[in-house]
Coordinates of C-alpha atoms in Angstrom, one line a residue:
X1 CA 24.5 -3.2 -6.4
X2 CA 21.3 -3.7 -4.4
X3 CA 18.4 -4.8 -6.6
X4 CA 16.1 -1.9 -5.4
X5 CA 18.6 0.5 -6.9
X6 CA 18.7 -1.0 -10.3
X7 CA 15.3 0.4 -11.0
X8 CA 16.6 4.1 -10.9
X9 CA 19.1 3.7 -13.7
X10 CA 18.4 5.1 -17.2
X11 CA 15.8 7.6 -16.6
X12 CA 17.3 10.3 -14.3
X13 CA 18.5 12.5 -17.1
X14 CA 15.1 12.4 -18.7
X15 CA 13.6 13.7 -15.3
X16 CA 16.1 16.4 -15.1
X17 CA 15.2 17.7 -18.6
X18 CA 11.4 18.1 -18.0
X19 CA 9.8 21.4 -17.6
X20 CA 8.8 22.4 -13.9
X21 CA 5.1 22.2 -14.7
X22 CA 5.5 18.6 -15.8
X23 CA 7.2 15.6 -14.5
X24 CA 7.3 12.1 -16.2
X25 CA 4.8 13.4 -18.7
X26 CA 2.5 14.4 -16.0
X27 CA 0.7 18.0 -15.7
X28 CA 1.5 19.1 -12.2
X29 CA 0.6 22.9 -12.7
X30 CA -2.7 22.3 -10.5
X31 CA -1.0 20.0 -8.0
X32 CA -2.6 20.0 -4.5
X33 CA 0.9 19.2 -3.0
X34 CA 4.2 20.9 -3.2
X35 CA 5.3 20.1 -6.8
X36 CA 9.0 20.2 -5.6
X37 CA 8.2 17.5 -3.2
X38 CA 7.0 15.1 -6.1
X39 CA 10.0 12.9 -7.0
X40 CA 11.0 11.1 -10.2
X41 CA 11.4 7.5 -9.1
X42 CA 13.7 6.2 -12.0
X43 CA 11.0 4.9 -14.3
X44 CA 8.9 6.1 -17.1
X45 CA 5.1 5.6 -16.6
X46 CA 4.2 1.9 -16.6
X47 CA 8.0 1.2 -16.4
X48 CA 6.7 -1.0 -13.5
X49 CA 3.8 -2.7 -15.2
X50 CA 0.5 -2.9 -13.6
X51 CA -1.5 -6.2 -13.8
X52 CA -4.5 -5.5 -15.9
X53 CA -5.5 -9.2 -16.6
X54 CA -4.7 -10.9 -13.3
X55 CA -5.0 -14.8 -13.2
X56 CA -5.9 -16.6 -10.0
X57 CA -5.9 -20.2 -8.9
X58 CA -7.8 -21.8 -6.1
X59 CA -6.0 -21.9 -2.6
X60 CA -5.7 -25.6 -2.5
X61 CA -4.1 -25.6 -5.9
X62 CA -1.6 -22.9 -5.3
X63 CA 1.9 -24.2 -5.6
X64 CA 3.6 -21.0 -6.0
X65 CA 3.1 -19.5 -2.6
X66 CA 4.6 -20.8 0.9
X67 CA 2.8 -20.5 4.3
X68 CA 5.2 -17.7 5.5
X69 CA 4.7 -15.6 2.4
X70 CA 2.8 -12.4 3.0
X71 CA -0.3 -11.6 1.2
X72 CA -2.7 -9.0 0.8
X73 CA -6.1 -10.2 1.4
X74 CA -9.7 -8.6 0.4
X75 CA -13.2 -9.8 0.6
X76 CA -15.8 -8.0 -1.2
X77 CA -19.6 -9.1 -1.3
X78 CA -18.4 -12.6 -0.1
X79 CA -15.5 -13.1 -2.6
X80 CA -12.0 -13.3 -1.3
X81 CA -8.8 -12.9 -3.0
X82 CA -5.2 -12.9 -1.9
X83 CA -2.5 -11.1 -3.6
X84 CA 1.2 -12.2 -2.6
X85 CA 3.4 -9.3 -1.9
X86 CA 6.3 -11.0 -3.6
X87 CA 4.4 -10.7 -6.8
X88 CA 3.0 -7.1 -6.0
X89 CA 6.6 -5.8 -5.3
X90 CA 7.2 -6.1 -9.1
X91 CA 4.1 -4.7 -10.1
X92 CA 2.5 -2.5 -7.4
X93 CA -0.8 -2.2 -8.9
X94 CA -3.6 -4.8 -9.7
X95 CA -6.6 -3.7 -11.6
X96 CA -9.3 -6.4 -10.8
X97 CA -13.0 -7.2 -9.9
X98 CA -13.9 -8.7 -6.7
X99 CA -17.7 -9.6 -6.0
X100 CA -18.4 -8.0 -9.3
X101 CA -17.0 -4.6 -8.1
X102 CA -14.1 -2.8 -10.0
X103 CA -11.2 -2.4 -7.6
X104 CA -7.5 -1.3 -7.5
X105 CA -5.0 -2.8 -5.3
X106 CA -2.0 -0.9 -4.7
X107 CA 1.2 -1.8 -3.0
X108 CA 4.1 0.6 -2.2
X109 CA 7.3 -1.6 -1.4
X110 CA 9.1 1.6 -0.2
X111 CA 6.5 2.2 2.5
X112 CA 5.1 -1.2 2.8
X113 CA 1.6 0.1 2.5
X114 CA -1.3 -1.7 0.9
X115 CA -4.4 0.3 -0.1
X116 CA -7.4 -0.9 -2.1
X117 CA -10.1 1.3 -3.7
X118 CA -13.3 0.9 -5.6
X119 CA -12.1 2.0 -9.0
X120 CA -15.0 4.1 -9.9
X121 CA -15.4 7.9 -9.8
X122 CA -18.9 9.3 -10.3
X123 CA -20.0 5.8 -11.4
X124 CA -17.2 5.8 -14.1
X125 CA -14.8 2.9 -13.9
X126 CA -11.1 3.7 -13.8
X127 CA -7.9 1.7 -14.5
X128 CA -4.6 2.6 -13.1
X129 CA -1.0 2.4 -13.7
X130 CA 2.3 3.2 -12.0
X131 CA 3.3 6.8 -12.8
X132 CA 7.0 6.5 -12.0
X133 CA 6.6 9.3 -9.5
X134 CA 6.5 9.3 -5.7
X135 CA 5.2 11.8 -3.0
X136 CA 6.9 11.3 0.5
X137 CA 8.5 8.2 -0.9
X138 CA 5.0 6.9 -1.5
X139 CA 3.5 5.5 -4.8
X140 CA 1.7 7.8 -6.9
X141 CA -0.8 6.0 -9.2
X142 CA -2.3 7.6 -12.3
X143 CA -5.6 6.8 -14.0
X144 CA -5.6 6.1 -17.6
X145 CA -8.7 7.9 -18.4
X146 CA -7.6 11.2 -17.4
X147 CA -4.0 10.8 -16.3
X148 CA -4.6 12.3 -13.0
X149 CA -2.1 11.6 -10.3
X150 CA -3.5 9.8 -7.2
X151 CA -1.7 9.6 -3.6
X152 CA -1.8 6.1 -2.2
X153 CA -1.7 7.4 1.5
X154 CA -3.6 10.7 0.9
X155 CA -6.3 8.5 -0.8
X156 CA -7.2 11.1 -3.3
X157 CA -6.1 12.5 -6.7
X158 CA -3.5 15.2 -6.1
X159 CA -3.0 16.5 -9.7
X160 CA -4.7 16.5 -13.0
X161 CA -8.5 16.8 -14.0
X162 CA -9.6 14.7 -10.9
X163 CA -7.6 16.6 -8.4
X164 CA -9.3 16.6 -5.0
X165 CA -11.4 13.5 -5.8
X166 CA -11.5 10.6 -3.3
X167 CA -12.2 7.0 -4.1
X168 CA -14.0 4.7 -1.6
X169 CA -11.4 2.6 0.3
X170 CA -11.9 -1.0 1.3
X171 CA -10.2 -3.0 3.9
X172 CA -7.2 -4.8 2.9
X173 CA -5.2 -7.1 5.3
X174 CA -1.6 -7.7 5.2
X175 CA -0.8 -11.2 6.8
X176 CA 0.9 -14.5 6.1
X177 CA -0.6 -16.8 3.6
X178 CA -1.2 -19.6 6.1
X179 CA -3.2 -17.1 8.4
X180 CA -5.3 -15.8 5.5
X181 CA -5.8 -19.4 4.4
X182 CA -7.2 -20.4 7.8
X183 CA -9.5 -17.4 7.8
X184 CA -10.6 -17.6 4.3
X185 CA -10.0 -21.2 3.0
X186 CA -12.3 -20.7 -0.2
X187 CA -10.1 -17.7 -1.4
X188 CA -8.5 -17.4 -4.7
X189 CA -4.7 -16.4 -5.0
X190 CA -3.1 -14.2 -7.6
X191 CA -1.2 -16.5 -9.9
X192 CA 2.4 -15.8 -10.8
X193 CA 1.6 -16.5 -14.3
X194 CA 1.5 -12.7 -15.1
X195 CA 2.7 -12.6 -18.6
X196 CA 5.8 -10.9 -17.4
X197 CA 9.2 -12.5 -16.7
X198 CA 10.0 -11.5 -12.9
X199 CA 12.1 -13.1 -10.1
X200 CA 8.9 -13.5 -7.9
X201 CA 10.8 -15.8 -5.4
X202 CA 13.2 -12.8 -4.6
X203 CA 12.5 -9.6 -2.9
X204 CA 14.1 -6.6 -4.7
X205 CA 13.6 -4.4 -1.7
X206 CA 15.3 -6.9 0.8
X207 CA 18.3 -4.9 1.5
X208 CA 16.1 -1.6 1.8
X209 CA 13.9 -3.3 4.4
X210 CA 16.9 -4.3 6.5
X211 CA 18.2 -0.6 6.7
X212 CA 16.7 2.5 8.4
X213 CA 17.8 4.7 5.4
X214 CA 15.4 6.0 2.8
X215 CA 16.0 6.2 -0.9
X216 CA 13.6 9.3 -1.5
X217 CA 13.0 12.4 0.5
X218 CA 9.9 13.0 2.8
X219 CA 8.5 16.5 3.9
X220 CA 8.6 15.7 7.6
X221 CA 10.4 13.2 9.8
X222 CA 10.2 12.0 13.4
X223 CA 12.5 10.1 15.6
X224 CA 9.9 8.9 18.0
X225 CA 10.2 5.5 16.4
X226 CA 12.5 3.9 13.9
X227 CA 11.8 4.8 10.2
X228 CA 10.9 1.3 9.5
X229 CA 9.0 0.2 12.6
X230 CA 5.5 -0.9 11.4
X231 CA 2.4 1.1 12.5
X232 CA -1.3 0.5 12.0
X233 CA -2.5 3.8 10.8
X234 CA -6.3 4.8 11.3
X235 CA -8.1 7.6 9.8
X236 CA -11.5 8.4 11.1
X237 CA -13.7 11.6 11.0
X238 CA -10.7 13.6 9.9
X239 CA -8.4 12.3 12.7
X240 CA -5.3 10.1 12.3
X241 CA -4.0 7.7 14.9
X242 CA -1.0 5.5 14.6
X243 CA -0.8 2.2 16.5
X244 CA 3.0 1.2 16.5
X245 CA 3.7 -2.4 16.6
X246 CA 6.4 -2.0 19.2
X247 CA 3.5 -0.4 21.5
X248 CA 1.0 -3.3 20.6
X249 CA 3.5 -5.8 21.5
X250 CA 4.3 -4.2 24.7
X251 CA 0.5 -4.0 25.4
X252 CA 0.4 -7.9 25.5
X253 CA -3.1 -8.3 24.5
X254 CA -4.6 -9.6 21.0
X255 CA -7.6 -7.1 21.1
X256 CA -7.6 -3.6 22.6
X257 CA -10.3 -1.1 22.8
X258 CA -9.4 2.4 22.1
X259 CA -10.9 5.5 20.5
X260 CA -10.2 7.8 17.6
X261 CA -12.2 11.1 17.0
X262 CA -14.7 10.1 19.9
X263 CA -15.4 6.9 18.3
X264 CA -14.7 3.5 20.0
X265 CA -12.6 1.2 17.8
X266 CA -11.1 -2.2 18.4
X267 CA -7.6 -3.1 17.4
X268 CA -6.6 -6.6 16.7
X269 CA -3.0 -7.4 16.7
X270 CA -1.2 -10.8 16.1
X271 CA 2.6 -10.5 17.1
X272 CA 3.3 -14.1 15.7
X273 CA 2.0 -13.2 12.1
X274 CA 2.9 -9.5 12.3
X275 CA -0.5 -8.5 11.3
X276 CA -3.0 -5.8 12.7
X277 CA -6.5 -4.7 11.8
X278 CA -9.0 -2.2 13.0
X279 CA -12.6 -2.6 13.6
X280 CA -15.6 -0.1 14.4
X281 CA -17.3 -0.9 17.7
X282 CA -20.1 -2.7 15.6
X283 CA -17.5 -5.2 14.3
X284 CA -17.1 -3.7 10.9
X285 CA -13.6 -3.7 9.7
X286 CA -12.2 -0.3 9.0
X287 CA -9.9 0.5 6.0
X288 CA -6.7 0.8 8.3
X289 CA -3.3 0.8 6.7
X290 CA -0.1 -0.9 7.8
X291 CA 2.8 1.3 7.1
X292 CA 6.4 2.2 7.9
X293 CA 6.5 4.9 10.7
X294 CA 8.3 7.3 8.4
X295 CA 5.6 7.2 5.9
X296 CA 2.6 7.6 8.1
X297 CA 4.3 10.5 10.0
X298 CA 5.1 12.2 6.6
X299 CA 1.6 12.3 5.6
X300 CA 0.0 12.7 9.0
X301 CA 2.5 14.8 11.4
X302 CA -0.4 15.6 13.6
X303 CA -1.1 11.9 14.2
X304 CA -2.2 10.8 17.7
X305 CA -0.1 7.8 18.9
X306 CA -1.2 5.0 20.9
X307 CA 1.1 4.1 23.7
X308 CA 1.1 0.9 25.8
X309 CA 0.0 1.4 29.4

């Protein structure tokens, strides 16, 4: 049996037995999305354990990461940290501080999406865990302070006392370790000394990534691109635009100038390292999101789509 399916065993009957207004112990009575589209992912809350006391090593001393390993890279107030996706695939959430700021780094292996937020609402710090629920096959986080559910790709709470609240997103880059190290040689990197016994050198989603099939339902689909073609998704001034990697490859340029919601933006794409980033015209990085096409479209069906000339 593929490793990614093993996570779903043991909890299905529990999900069926829960009342309609609650799922996996979370109150959905005031959900901002269709409750029927929120799915049980096969684990109880925190069945996939978030990292609450992450340990780091200096880049030059890191022995647990290879040059071609993918990382999530963040820089806040001059401090840079890298989080290997081979570790995040087993934990999905890291509660951390970067540059003295509380942050939550989230990674959804089903959508290959990485989103980082400043973990504060109205000046109150929040800590997050994995709810064991999905919406549009995408991670739903929950905060331990109010037990509200937060959608990773809607970038806001969708159920519970904080429903409708948004957290400030911060740019997070997905790229290979060697490239991040070249850009941020003084970066710290998340240690594999997590306190948990996990096979960090194996990818539990390897079979899933190689197929075009989905494990969970989505509310909308599009065959314009393959389900698991990657896109860079940009949300600006209430408008969504997708930059599919096949189109960026076809464009054949490292940096292209484009527009979203009447604003000029710059898209940087490196086909060798499979990394893409978005910048405002003044050079400030935007909190864009690399995603599988199926996931971006499910959340933003009205998205504009860049096409190579």
